[in-house]
Amino acid sequence: MGKYGLHNTPREVMLLMAQNLRAMRKEQKITQQKLSELSGVAYASVKKFEATGVIALESLLKLTDALGRLEEFEKVLQPHQLEDQQKLFDV
């Protein structure tokens, strides 16, 4: 639930994603510098993202790929029809 209503604002989602990425990074015992090296994203961008939630989409995808979580983005903005078709094959 967002601060001012039932849904999070875009800004709140950005900050939540930054917090989640930071937690995943720390869980894997990876420093910001090492994540930068693994992903090819500038250290300053990693640091800024974790502090503000602001990052380019391509950089965010590179970071999540480096943390082994890129497949989660494949479901974002997926058309409902395709989502329903994939459920047929879920066991």
GROMACS .gro file of N, CA and C in nm:
model
  273
    1MET      N    1   0.084  -0.117   0.000
    1MET     CA    2   0.000   0.000   0.000
    1MET      C    3   0.089   0.124   0.000
    2GLY      N    4   0.054   0.219  -0.082
    2GLY     CA    5   0.131   0.342  -0.091
    2GLY      C    6   0.106   0.434   0.027
    3LYS      N    7   0.189   0.532   0.037
    3LYS     CA    8   0.182   0.628   0.147
    3LYS      C    9   0.050   0.705   0.146
    4TYR      N   10   0.000   0.735   0.026
    4TYR     CA   11  -0.120   0.819   0.016
    4TYR      C   12  -0.241   0.748  -0.043
    5GLY      N   13  -0.237   0.618  -0.056
    5GLY     CA   14  -0.351   0.548  -0.113
    5GLY      C   15  -0.325   0.399  -0.121
    6LEU      N   16  -0.410   0.333  -0.198
    6LEU     CA   17  -0.401   0.188  -0.209
    6LEU      C   18  -0.281   0.142  -0.289
    7HIS      N   19  -0.235   0.222  -0.383
    7HIS     CA   20  -0.126   0.182  -0.471
    7HIS      C   21  -0.005   0.271  -0.448
    8ASN      N   22   0.111   0.213  -0.472
    8ASN     CA   23   0.234   0.291  -0.464
    8ASN      C   24   0.242   0.388  -0.580
    9THR      N   25   0.306   0.499  -0.557
    9THR     CA   26   0.333   0.594  -0.665
    9THR      C   27   0.455   0.544  -0.741
   10PRO      N   28   0.478   0.595  -0.862
   10PRO     CA   29   0.599   0.556  -0.935
   10PRO      C   30   0.726   0.580  -0.851
   11ARG      N   31   0.731   0.690  -0.781
   11ARG     CA   32   0.848   0.721  -0.698
   11ARG      C   33   0.866   0.616  -0.588
   12GLU      N   34   0.756   0.576  -0.525
   12GLU     CA   35   0.764   0.475  -0.420
   12GLU      C   36   0.811   0.340  -0.475
   13VAL      N   37   0.766   0.307  -0.596
   13VAL     CA   38   0.809   0.183  -0.660
   13VAL      C   39   0.958   0.189  -0.690
   14MET      N   40   1.005   0.303  -0.738
   14MET     CA   41   1.149   0.320  -0.765
   14MET      C   42   1.231   0.297  -0.639
   15LEU      N   43   1.189   0.358  -0.531
   15LEU     CA   44   1.263   0.343  -0.405
   15LEU      C   45   1.257   0.200  -0.352
   16LEU      N   46   1.143   0.137  -0.369
   16LEU     CA   47   1.129  -0.002  -0.325
   16LEU      C   48   1.220  -0.094  -0.406
   17MET      N   49   1.226  -0.071  -0.537
   17MET     CA   50   1.314  -0.152  -0.621
   17MET      C   51   1.460  -0.131  -0.582
   18ALA      N   52   1.497  -0.009  -0.551
   18ALA     CA   53   1.634   0.020  -0.508
   18ALA      C   54   1.665  -0.052  -0.377
   19GLN      N   55   1.571  -0.049  -0.284
   19GLN     CA   56   1.591  -0.118  -0.155
   19GLN      C   57   1.603  -0.268  -0.177
   20ASN      N   58   1.520  -0.322  -0.263
   20ASN     CA   59   1.522  -0.466  -0.290
   20ASN      C   60   1.653  -0.508  -0.356
   21LEU      N   61   1.699  -0.429  -0.451
   21LEU     CA   62   1.825  -0.461  -0.518
   21LEU      C   63   1.940  -0.455  -0.417
   22ARG      N   64   1.940  -0.354  -0.332
   22ARG     CA   65   2.045  -0.342  -0.230
   22ARG      C   66   2.044  -0.465  -0.139
   23ALA      N   67   1.924  -0.509  -0.099
   23ALA     CA   68   1.913  -0.626  -0.012
   23ALA      C   69   1.963  -0.751  -0.083
   24MET      N   70   1.930  -0.768  -0.210
   24MET     CA   71   1.978  -0.884  -0.286
   24MET      C   72   2.130  -0.881  -0.298
   25ARG      N   73   2.184  -0.762  -0.325
   25ARG     CA   74   2.329  -0.747  -0.338
   25ARG      C   75   2.399  -0.786  -0.208
   26LYS      N   76   2.347  -0.736  -0.098
   26LYS     CA   77   2.407  -0.765   0.032
   26LYS      C   78   2.390  -0.912   0.069
   27GLU      N   79   2.276  -0.969   0.035
   27GLU     CA   80   2.250  -1.111   0.060
   27GLU      C   81   2.355  -1.199  -0.009
   28GLN      N   82   2.396  -1.155  -0.128
   28GLN     CA   83   2.497  -1.228  -0.204
   28GLN      C   84   2.639  -1.185  -0.168
   29LYS      N   85   2.650  -1.095  -0.069
   29LYS     CA   86   2.779  -1.045  -0.021
   29LYS      C   87   2.863  -0.984  -0.134
   30ILE      N   88   2.795  -0.899  -0.212
   30ILE     CA   89   2.859  -0.830  -0.324
   30ILE      C   90   2.861  -0.681  -0.292
   31THR      N   91   2.974  -0.618  -0.308
   31THR     CA   92   2.984  -0.474  -0.286
   31THR      C   93   2.927  -0.399  -0.407
   32GLN      N   94   2.901  -0.272  -0.388
   32GLN     CA   95   2.854  -0.190  -0.500
   32GLN      C   96   2.960  -0.190  -0.612
   33GLN      N   97   3.086  -0.182  -0.573
   33GLN     CA   98   3.194  -0.181  -0.672
   33GLN      C   99   3.197  -0.312  -0.751
   34LYS      N  100   3.183  -0.423  -0.682
   34LYS     CA  101   3.186  -0.554  -0.749
   34LYS      C  102   3.064  -0.569  -0.840
   35LEU      N  103   2.947  -0.524  -0.794
   35LEU     CA  104   2.828  -0.530  -0.878
   35LEU      C  105   2.847  -0.446  -1.004
   36SER      N  106   2.911  -0.334  -0.989
   36SER     CA  107   2.942  -0.249  -1.103
   36SER      C  108   3.028  -0.325  -1.204
   37GLU      N  109   3.129  -0.393  -1.155
   37GLU     CA  110   3.219  -0.469  -1.243
   37GLU      C  111   3.146  -0.586  -1.308
   38LEU      N  112   3.065  -0.658  -1.232
   38LEU     CA  113   2.993  -0.775  -1.285
   38LEU      C  114   2.891  -0.737  -1.391
   39SER      N  115   2.829  -0.621  -1.373
   39SER     CA  116   2.719  -0.581  -1.461
   39SER      C  117   2.760  -0.491  -1.576
   40GLY      N  118   2.874  -0.424  -1.562
   40GLY     CA  119   2.914  -0.327  -1.664
   40GLY      C  120   2.846  -0.192  -1.646
   41VAL      N  121   2.779  -0.173  -1.533
   41VAL     CA  122   2.713  -0.046  -1.501
   41VAL      C  123   2.809   0.036  -1.416
   42ALA      N  124   2.822   0.163  -1.446
   42ALA     CA  125   2.914   0.250  -1.373
   42ALA      C  126   2.887   0.247  -1.222
   43TYR      N  127   2.992   0.247  -1.145
   43TYR     CA  128   2.980   0.245  -0.998
   43TYR      C  129   2.893   0.360  -0.950
   44ALA      N  130   2.911   0.478  -1.008
   44ALA     CA  131   2.832   0.594  -0.968
   44ALA      C  132   2.683   0.570  -0.991
   45SER      N  133   2.649   0.498  -1.098
   45SER     CA  134   2.508   0.468  -1.126
   45SER      C  135   2.451   0.370  -1.025
   46VAL      N  136   2.531   0.271  -0.986
   46VAL     CA  137   2.487   0.175  -0.885
   46VAL      C  138   2.462   0.248  -0.754
   47LYS      N  139   2.556   0.329  -0.715
   47LYS     CA  140   2.546   0.405  -0.590
   47LYS      C  141   2.425   0.499  -0.592
   48LYS      N  142   2.406   0.570  -0.703
   48LYS     CA  143   2.294   0.664  -0.716
   48LYS      C  144   2.162   0.589  -0.712
   49PHE      N  145   2.154   0.475  -0.781
   49PHE     CA  146   2.030   0.399  -0.782
   49PHE      C  147   1.992   0.354  -0.642
   50GLU      N  148   2.086   0.299  -0.569
   50GLU     CA  149   2.055   0.252  -0.435
   50GLU      C  150   2.012   0.365  -0.342
   51ALA      N  151   2.061   0.484  -0.367
   51ALA     CA  152   2.028   0.598  -0.281
   51ALA      C  153   1.898   0.668  -0.323
   52THR      N  154   1.869   0.669  -0.454
   52THR     CA  155   1.757   0.751  -0.503
   52THR      C  156   1.650   0.674  -0.579
   53GLY      N  157   1.684   0.556  -0.629
   53GLY     CA  158   1.590   0.480  -0.712
   53GLY      C  159   1.594   0.520  -0.858
   54VAL      N  160   1.680   0.615  -0.894
   54VAL     CA  161   1.688   0.664  -1.032
   54VAL      C  162   1.796   0.587  -1.107
   55ILE      N  163   1.756   0.529  -1.223
   55ILE     CA  164   1.851   0.454  -1.307
   55ILE      C  165   1.789   0.434  -1.444
   56ALA      N  166   1.873   0.419  -1.544
   56ALA     CA  167   1.825   0.386  -1.679
   56ALA      C  168   1.777   0.241  -1.680
   57LEU      N  169   1.675   0.213  -1.759
   57LEU     CA  170   1.618   0.079  -1.764
   57LEU      C  171   1.724  -0.024  -1.803
   58GLU      N  172   1.804   0.005  -1.903
   58GLU     CA  173   1.908  -0.091  -1.946
   58GLU      C  174   2.004  -0.121  -1.831
   59SER      N  175   2.041  -0.020  -1.756
   59SER     CA  176   2.131  -0.042  -1.643
   59SER      C  177   2.065  -0.126  -1.535
   60LEU      N  178   1.938  -0.101  -1.508
   60LEU     CA  179   1.865  -0.181  -1.410
   60LEU      C  180   1.861  -0.327  -1.452
   61LEU      N  181   1.836  -0.351  -1.579
   61LEU     CA  182   1.833  -0.488  -1.630
   61LEU      C  183   1.970  -0.554  -1.619
   62LYS      N  184   2.075  -0.480  -1.644
   62LYS     CA  185   2.210  -0.535  -1.630
   62LYS      C  186   2.241  -0.571  -1.485
   63LEU      N  187   2.197  -0.486  -1.392
   63LEU     CA  188   2.220  -0.514  -1.251
   63LEU      C  189   2.145  -0.639  -1.207
   64THR      N  190   2.019  -0.649  -1.247
   64THR     CA  191   1.941  -0.766  -1.207
   64THR      C  192   1.996  -0.893  -1.273
   65ASP      N  193   2.048  -0.881  -1.393
   65ASP     CA  194   2.110  -0.996  -1.459
   65ASP      C  195   2.234  -1.041  -1.381
   66ALA      N  196   2.314  -0.946  -1.338
   66ALA     CA  197   2.435  -0.978  -1.261
   66ALA      C  198   2.400  -1.046  -1.128
   67LEU      N  199   2.281  -1.017  -1.076
   67LEU     CA  200   2.237  -1.078  -0.950
   67LEU      C  201   2.155  -1.205  -0.973
   68GLY      N  202   2.140  -1.245  -1.099
   68GLY     CA  203   2.068  -1.368  -1.132
   68GLY      C  204   1.917  -1.357  -1.124
   69ARG      N  205   1.863  -1.237  -1.145
   69ARG     CA  206   1.718  -1.217  -1.131
   69ARG      C  207   1.653  -1.154  -1.255
   70LEU      N  208   1.721  -1.156  -1.367
   70LEU     CA  209   1.669  -1.090  -1.488
   70LEU      C  210   1.537  -1.149  -1.533
   71GLU      N  211   1.518  -1.279  -1.517
   71GLU     CA  212   1.396  -1.344  -1.567
   71GLU      C  213   1.270  -1.283  -1.505
   72GLU      N  214   1.281  -1.222  -1.390
   72GLU     CA  215   1.163  -1.161  -1.327
   72GLU      C  216   1.110  -1.044  -1.409
   73PHE      N  217   1.197  -0.978  -1.485
   73PHE     CA  218   1.154  -0.866  -1.567
   73PHE      C  219   1.083  -0.912  -1.694
   74GLU      N  220   1.101  -1.036  -1.732
   74GLU     CA  221   1.036  -1.086  -1.854
   74GLU      C  222   0.884  -1.087  -1.839
   75LYS      N  223   0.835  -1.088  -1.716
   75LYS     CA  224   0.692  -1.092  -1.691
   75LYS      C  225   0.630  -0.953  -1.677
   76VAL      N  226   0.713  -0.851  -1.666
   76VAL     CA  227   0.663  -0.715  -1.650
   76VAL      C  228   0.600  -0.668  -1.780
   77LEU      N  229   0.482  -0.614  -1.769
   77LEU     CA  230   0.406  -0.560  -1.883
   77LEU      C  231   0.371  -0.666  -1.986
   78GLN      N  232   0.364  -0.790  -1.945
   78GLN     CA  233   0.325  -0.898  -2.035
   78GLN      C  234   0.175  -0.888  -2.062
   79PRO      N  235   0.134  -0.899  -2.188
   79PRO     CA  236  -0.010  -0.895  -2.218
   79PRO      C  237  -0.084  -1.005  -2.143
   80HIS      N  238  -0.204  -0.976  -2.095
   80HIS     CA  239  -0.281  -1.072  -2.018
   80HIS      C  240  -0.307  -1.201  -2.097
   81GLN      N  241  -0.330  -1.188  -2.227
   81GLN     CA  242  -0.357  -1.305  -2.310
   81GLN      C  243  -0.238  -1.401  -2.306
   82LEU      N  244  -0.118  -1.349  -2.320
   82LEU     CA  245   0.002  -1.432  -2.316
   82LEU      C  246   0.020  -1.492  -2.177
   83GLU      N  247  -0.008  -1.413  -2.076
   83GLU     CA  248   0.002  -1.460  -1.937
   83GLU      C  249  -0.094  -1.577  -1.915
   84ASP      N  250  -0.216  -1.567  -1.966
   84ASP     CA  251  -0.315  -1.674  -1.952
   84ASP      C  252  -0.270  -1.800  -2.025
   85GLN      N  253  -0.209  -1.783  -2.143
   85GLN     CA  254  -0.160  -1.898  -2.219
   85GLN      C  255  -0.048  -1.969  -2.144
   86GLN      N  256   0.040  -1.893  -2.082
   86GLN     CA  257   0.151  -1.954  -2.008
   86GLN      C  258   0.102  -2.030  -1.886
   87LYS      N  259  -0.007  -1.985  -1.826
   87LYS     CA  260  -0.063  -2.054  -1.709
   87LYS      C  261  -0.109  -2.194  -1.745
   88LEU      N  262  -0.147  -2.215  -1.870
   88LEU     CA  263  -0.190  -2.348  -1.913
   88LEU      C  264  -0.078  -2.451  -1.898
   89PHE      N  265   0.047  -2.404  -1.910
   89PHE     CA  266   0.160  -2.496  -1.905
   89PHE      C  267   0.226  -2.502  -1.768
   90ASP      N  268   0.179  -2.419  -1.674
   90ASP     CA  269   0.231  -2.422  -1.538
   90ASP      C  270   0.175  -2.544  -1.465
   91VAL      N  271   0.263  -2.611  -1.397
   91VAL     CA  272   0.219  -2.729  -1.322
   91VAL      C  273   0.240  -2.705  -1.176
   0.00000   0.00000   0.00000
